Phi, psi and omega in degrees: 000133180294158182299321180297313180291325179295317178297317179297317179299318178295321180296313179297317178300320180290322182286317185271336176062233185285354177286348178278119174275315179207141176222110184224157177254122176229121179057039177076019178230139178272134175237122180253123177251132180230164176285154180300325181293333182261356190304306183293319179296318178295319179300316178297318180296315179299323181286318191264334186296133186299330181275350181248301177047054175279081190274352181238131170265113183278319184202153174215132181214161175268154178223135177249115183264015186298329178252012183295137181066037181055038177085001182274356181286135184240012180272195178297146186283315187251140177225160172240128182241129179240143175250123186243152181226134171255108178290321183297315184258358176057059172211162180240156179213138174261126180250124183237137176222137178260137174287138186282336183244116181292329181283330179221076184293124184216130172225166180289149175280139177257016177297331175294338181268308178237111181298332181293349179288346186309297184286329177298317179292323176297321178295316179296324176295313183294315186278324186244345181082017178282126179271132178252103182294125180098355177288131187275354181209054184278098177215169184300148182234335184243333182259168180294150182299329180272004183293136179248126179109186181224112192301330185271000174290140185286358177258012183256133180293140183299324181279351180083184180253326187228143173239157178237149179206160178273127178259116183292327180291317180276346181056045177199169176280133179239150177254141180209163177299153182298133179249009181286128177258138177299137180214157178272125183252006177275124181292146179279129183245125177247121179249145178283161177301147180060030179293128179069020178081008181271000000 
C-alpha cells in the first residue's frame, strides 16, 4: 500500500471509528464498507469533515452478488457502491453498503449529501430494485412505466416478459407476451481444406 493510501486509511479509520465494517486497498484504490444503518451518517461525515472533504459523488450503482464466486457467496445479495472524490485533498474513495433484506433491498438516499446522486439512485432502483429511503422522486428512469421487474437482476430473462408494438388496426400501442425466439446469430463459416496455407 502506498504511503499516501496508508495514511488516508488510518485517517478514515480514526474519524469513522466503529462505523467502519471493512476498509481495504485493492489495486491501489481504497474501498470502505459500512452498515446500512450507518450509511447516511457516514456519507455526511465523509462530505463535511475537514480532513476528508469528499465533496463530489462521481458515480453510484447497484450490484447483484447472487452469482458472485460461482454461486459460493453467502452474504447479502444487493449492494450500492459509490465513487467519491475529494478535490481539495486529491484522493478518491469507494463507499460500499449492503442492503440487509434481499427480498426488499433498501438503503438510505444520499441525495441530501450529494445532489448528483438523484438520477444514479433512480437508475439503481430501476435496474436492480434497490429502494432508496428518503429519495424525493424515486421512479423508473430507463424502462417503460408499465415494465414489471428489474432488468439487471440475474433472475430476470434477457428477452423480458412483455413486448410492445404499434398495432395499425387498433391505431395504438399494444402490449403482448414476448414473441422473440432464441436464435444463433453467428454466421456459419465453411472453409476449404488448406485455407490460408494451413
